[in-house]
Amino acid sequence: MAVCVRDEVVGFVMWAVDPDDRSGWIGGLMIDQGRRRRGLGRAAVKALTHLLLETEGCTSCALSYWPDNAAARALYAALGFVETGEREGDELVARLSPARL
């Protein structure tokens, strides 16, 4: 999914739904370096979690990030994602349930 400001693509977010348990997974979020810290990533994640949990009927929404990525960790925590203790390779996993929206 593209992240746009007016007609300009300034980033993207990737996602998937596991057909076995209907959990959503945010596989990546990138915002152009010159456009960061303006709320675009936050807006993209909020829109995508709404899509996954409300429209697609996912049971939860998960993502992962490097433990030393303080900006990502703070953003996702502020949006209600909770670290689960799971790992995706070397990354930490955090989940958001529909009840946390």
Short mmCIF file of C-alpha atoms in Angstrom, two decimals:
data_model
loop_
_atom_site.label_atom_id
_atom_site.label_comp_id
_atom_site.label_asym_id
_atom_site.label_seq_id
_atom_site.Cartn_x
_atom_site.Cartn_y
_atom_site.Cartn_z
CA MET A 1 0.00 0.00 0.00
CA ALA A 2 1.42 3.37 -0.97
CA VAL A 3 1.69 6.25 1.49
CA CYS A 4 0.88 9.44 -0.37
CA VAL A 5 0.91 13.16 0.27
CA ARG A 6 -1.39 14.65 -2.31
CA ASP A 7 -0.30 12.92 -5.55
CA GLU A 8 3.24 12.07 -4.39
CA VAL A 9 4.20 8.62 -3.10
CA VAL A 10 6.35 9.18 0.00
CA GLY A 11 6.46 5.67 1.38
CA PHE A 12 4.83 2.28 1.53
CA VAL A 13 3.62 -0.39 3.92
CA MET A 14 3.49 -4.13 3.22
CA TRP A 15 1.03 -6.53 4.84
CA ALA A 16 -0.43 -10.02 4.66
CA VAL A 17 -3.11 -12.12 6.29
CA ASP A 18 -2.40 -15.68 7.50
CA PRO A 19 -5.28 -17.77 6.12
CA ASP A 20 -4.92 -20.39 8.88
CA ASP A 21 -5.55 -18.17 11.91
CA ARG A 22 -6.66 -14.88 10.25
CA SER A 23 -3.87 -12.89 11.89
CA GLY A 24 -2.59 -9.83 10.09
CA TRP A 25 1.12 -9.11 9.69
CA ILE A 26 2.67 -5.74 8.87
CA GLY A 27 5.78 -6.78 6.97
CA GLY A 28 7.42 -3.42 6.47
CA LEU A 29 6.92 0.31 6.67
CA MET A 30 9.10 2.82 4.89
CA ILE A 31 8.71 6.59 4.78
CA ASP A 32 11.00 8.80 2.69
CA GLN A 33 13.75 10.12 4.95
CA GLY A 34 12.87 13.74 4.19
CA ARG A 35 9.22 13.15 5.19
CA ARG A 36 9.75 11.41 8.53
CA ARG A 37 8.59 12.75 11.92
CA ARG A 38 5.45 14.27 10.38
CA GLY A 39 2.93 11.60 11.41
CA LEU A 40 2.85 9.77 8.08
CA GLY A 41 4.06 6.45 9.49
CA ARG A 42 1.61 6.70 12.38
CA ALA A 43 -1.26 7.44 9.99
CA ALA A 44 -0.28 4.56 7.70
CA VAL A 45 -0.12 2.05 10.58
CA LYS A 46 -3.43 3.28 12.02
CA ALA A 47 -5.13 2.98 8.63
CA LEU A 48 -3.66 -0.45 8.01
CA THR A 49 -4.52 -1.84 11.46
CA HIS A 50 -8.07 -0.59 10.98
CA LEU A 51 -8.22 -2.32 7.59
CA LEU A 52 -6.82 -5.59 8.95
CA LEU A 53 -8.79 -5.76 12.20
CA GLU A 54 -12.08 -4.14 11.23
CA THR A 55 -12.50 -4.71 7.50
CA GLU A 56 -10.56 -7.95 6.98
CA GLY A 57 -11.68 -9.41 10.33
CA CYS A 58 -8.19 -10.38 11.48
CA THR A 59 -7.86 -11.84 14.97
CA SER A 60 -4.78 -9.71 15.70
CA CYS A 61 -2.17 -7.65 13.92
CA ALA A 62 1.55 -8.25 14.41
CA LEU A 63 4.80 -6.67 13.30
CA SER A 64 8.46 -6.86 14.19
CA TYR A 65 11.36 -4.45 14.58
CA TRP A 66 15.00 -4.38 15.57
CA PRO A 67 15.42 -4.08 19.37
CA ASP A 68 17.59 -0.96 18.98
CA ASN A 69 15.07 0.87 16.76
CA ALA A 70 13.79 3.20 19.49
CA ALA A 71 11.62 5.24 17.12
CA ALA A 72 9.74 2.18 15.84
CA ARG A 73 9.41 0.71 19.32
CA ALA A 74 7.94 3.99 20.67
CA LEU A 75 5.59 4.47 17.71
CA TYR A 76 4.15 0.97 17.88
CA ALA A 77 3.80 1.06 21.68
CA ALA A 78 1.95 4.40 21.40
CA LEU A 79 -0.43 2.75 18.92
CA GLY A 80 -1.19 -0.07 21.36
CA PHE A 81 1.14 -2.80 20.13
CA VAL A 82 2.46 -4.99 22.94
CA GLU A 83 5.73 -6.90 22.77
CA THR A 84 4.97 -10.61 23.11
CA GLY A 85 8.40 -12.10 23.81
CA GLU A 86 8.30 -13.73 20.37
CA ARG A 87 11.12 -13.20 17.90
CA GLU A 88 11.11 -13.02 14.13
CA GLY A 89 14.75 -13.78 13.47
CA ASP A 90 16.62 -11.10 15.44
CA GLU A 91 13.59 -8.79 15.63
CA LEU A 92 11.08 -8.32 18.46
CA VAL A 93 7.43 -9.11 17.74
CA ALA A 94 4.58 -6.91 18.96
CA ARG A 95 0.85 -7.53 18.54
CA LEU A 96 -2.31 -5.45 18.55
CA SER A 97 -5.67 -7.07 19.22
CA PRO A 98 -9.04 -5.68 18.06
CA ALA A 99 -9.89 -4.86 21.68
CA ARG A 100 -6.93 -2.41 21.79
CA LEU A 101 -8.24 -0.19 18.98
#
